[in-house]
Amino acid sequence: MRKFFFTLFTAFFALTMWAVEIPVYLQDNPPEEPSGPHRSPALLPSVTYEDNEVYVYAPYAIESMEVVIYDVAGEAIYTYTSAMISGKNTIILPSSVSESKFCIVLNFNGHHLLGYF
């Protein structure tokens, strides 16, 4: 009976320790395009974060994306440039950046996405 309660307690404890990613709502500043026929909205990346990790979910492979994190004063405190694969991309932040992050900007293919933590 003790093994059963121990197993039940361990399973419950493991479920409560499950990490929760917090979404960052991004605003798009689309590239300038000439007026033409209406098109469907572009598929854009999304961002979530948890403690010192930032997750960029790309709907397709992006050849080069610049991720810039700013503090409250508007100064860039972290810059990361890399190709993004389709799916989940993880960026691990130093602890000093993780504590003072305020907003994030994604620059790629003429798009400038802005979001606040």
mmCIF file of N, CA and C in Angstrom, residues 7 19 22 30-31 34 39 42 45 48 51 54 57 62 93 106 111 113 117:
data_model
loop_
_atom_site.group_PDB
_atom_site.id
_atom_site.type_symbol
_atom_site.label_atom_id
_atom_site.label_comp_id
_atom_site.label_asym_id
_atom_site.label_seq_id
_atom_site.Cartn_x
_atom_site.Cartn_y
_atom_site.Cartn_z
ATOM 1 N N THR A 7 3.924 6.061 -5.324
ATOM 2 C CA THR A 7 3.825 6.213 -6.777
ATOM 3 C C THR A 7 2.805 7.290 -7.135
ATOM 4 N N ALA A 19 6.379 22.464 -16.801
ATOM 5 C CA ALA A 19 6.667 23.845 -17.172
ATOM 6 C C ALA A 19 5.550 24.422 -18.029
ATOM 7 N N ILE A 22 4.874 30.900 -21.493
ATOM 8 C CA ILE A 22 4.020 32.089 -21.526
ATOM 9 C C ILE A 22 4.095 32.688 -22.926
ATOM 10 N N PRO A 30 4.368 44.904 -41.487
ATOM 11 C CA PRO A 30 4.683 44.195 -42.731
ATOM 12 C C PRO A 30 5.528 45.039 -43.679
ATOM 13 N N PRO A 31 6.257 44.365 -44.579
ATOM 14 C CA PRO A 31 7.048 45.108 -45.557
ATOM 15 C C PRO A 31 6.139 45.859 -46.521
ATOM 16 N N PRO A 34 3.245 46.955 -53.021
ATOM 17 C CA PRO A 34 2.309 47.748 -53.819
ATOM 18 C C PRO A 34 0.895 47.220 -53.646
ATOM 19 N N ARG A 39 -4.726 39.323 -50.498
ATOM 20 C CA ARG A 39 -4.084 38.036 -50.277
ATOM 21 C C ARG A 39 -4.414 37.556 -48.874
ATOM 22 N N ALA A 42 -0.149 36.492 -44.031
ATOM 23 C CA ALA A 42 1.109 35.751 -44.044
ATOM 24 C C ALA A 42 1.226 34.890 -42.792
ATOM 25 N N PRO A 45 5.918 33.786 -37.450
ATOM 26 C CA PRO A 45 6.384 33.057 -36.262
ATOM 27 C C PRO A 45 5.664 33.533 -35.004
ATOM 28 N N THR A 48 7.122 32.229 -27.349
ATOM 29 C CA THR A 48 6.768 31.978 -25.955
ATOM 30 C C THR A 48 8.062 32.026 -25.159
ATOM 31 N N ASP A 51 11.176 31.353 -17.964
ATOM 32 C CA ASP A 51 12.405 31.669 -17.220
ATOM 33 C C ASP A 51 13.460 32.257 -18.156
ATOM 34 N N VAL A 54 13.711 31.369 -24.461
ATOM 35 C CA VAL A 54 12.748 31.958 -25.390
ATOM 36 C C VAL A 54 12.573 30.960 -26.523
ATOM 37 N N TYR A 57 8.592 29.777 -32.596
ATOM 38 C CA TYR A 57 7.925 28.760 -33.403
ATOM 39 C C TYR A 57 7.773 29.314 -34.820
ATOM 40 N N ILE A 62 13.252 29.705 -42.070
ATOM 41 C CA ILE A 62 13.617 31.098 -42.332
ATOM 42 C C ILE A 62 15.135 31.149 -42.430
ATOM 43 N N LEU A 93 18.846 32.378 -22.751
ATOM 44 C CA LEU A 93 19.326 33.705 -22.387
ATOM 45 C C LEU A 93 20.231 33.642 -21.157
ATOM 46 N N LEU A 106 11.562 40.583 -33.697
ATOM 47 C CA LEU A 106 12.014 39.600 -34.674
ATOM 48 C C LEU A 106 12.090 40.292 -36.030
ATOM 49 N N HIS A 111 9.960 41.712 -42.457
ATOM 50 C CA HIS A 111 8.984 41.792 -41.365
ATOM 51 C C HIS A 111 9.696 42.220 -40.084
ATOM 52 N N LEU A 113 8.529 42.077 -36.216
ATOM 53 C CA LEU A 113 7.530 41.698 -35.220
ATOM 54 C C LEU A 113 7.970 42.199 -33.859
ATOM 55 N N PHE A 117 7.194 41.163 -23.071
ATOM 56 C CA PHE A 117 7.203 40.060 -22.105
ATOM 57 C C PHE A 117 6.254 40.355 -20.964
#
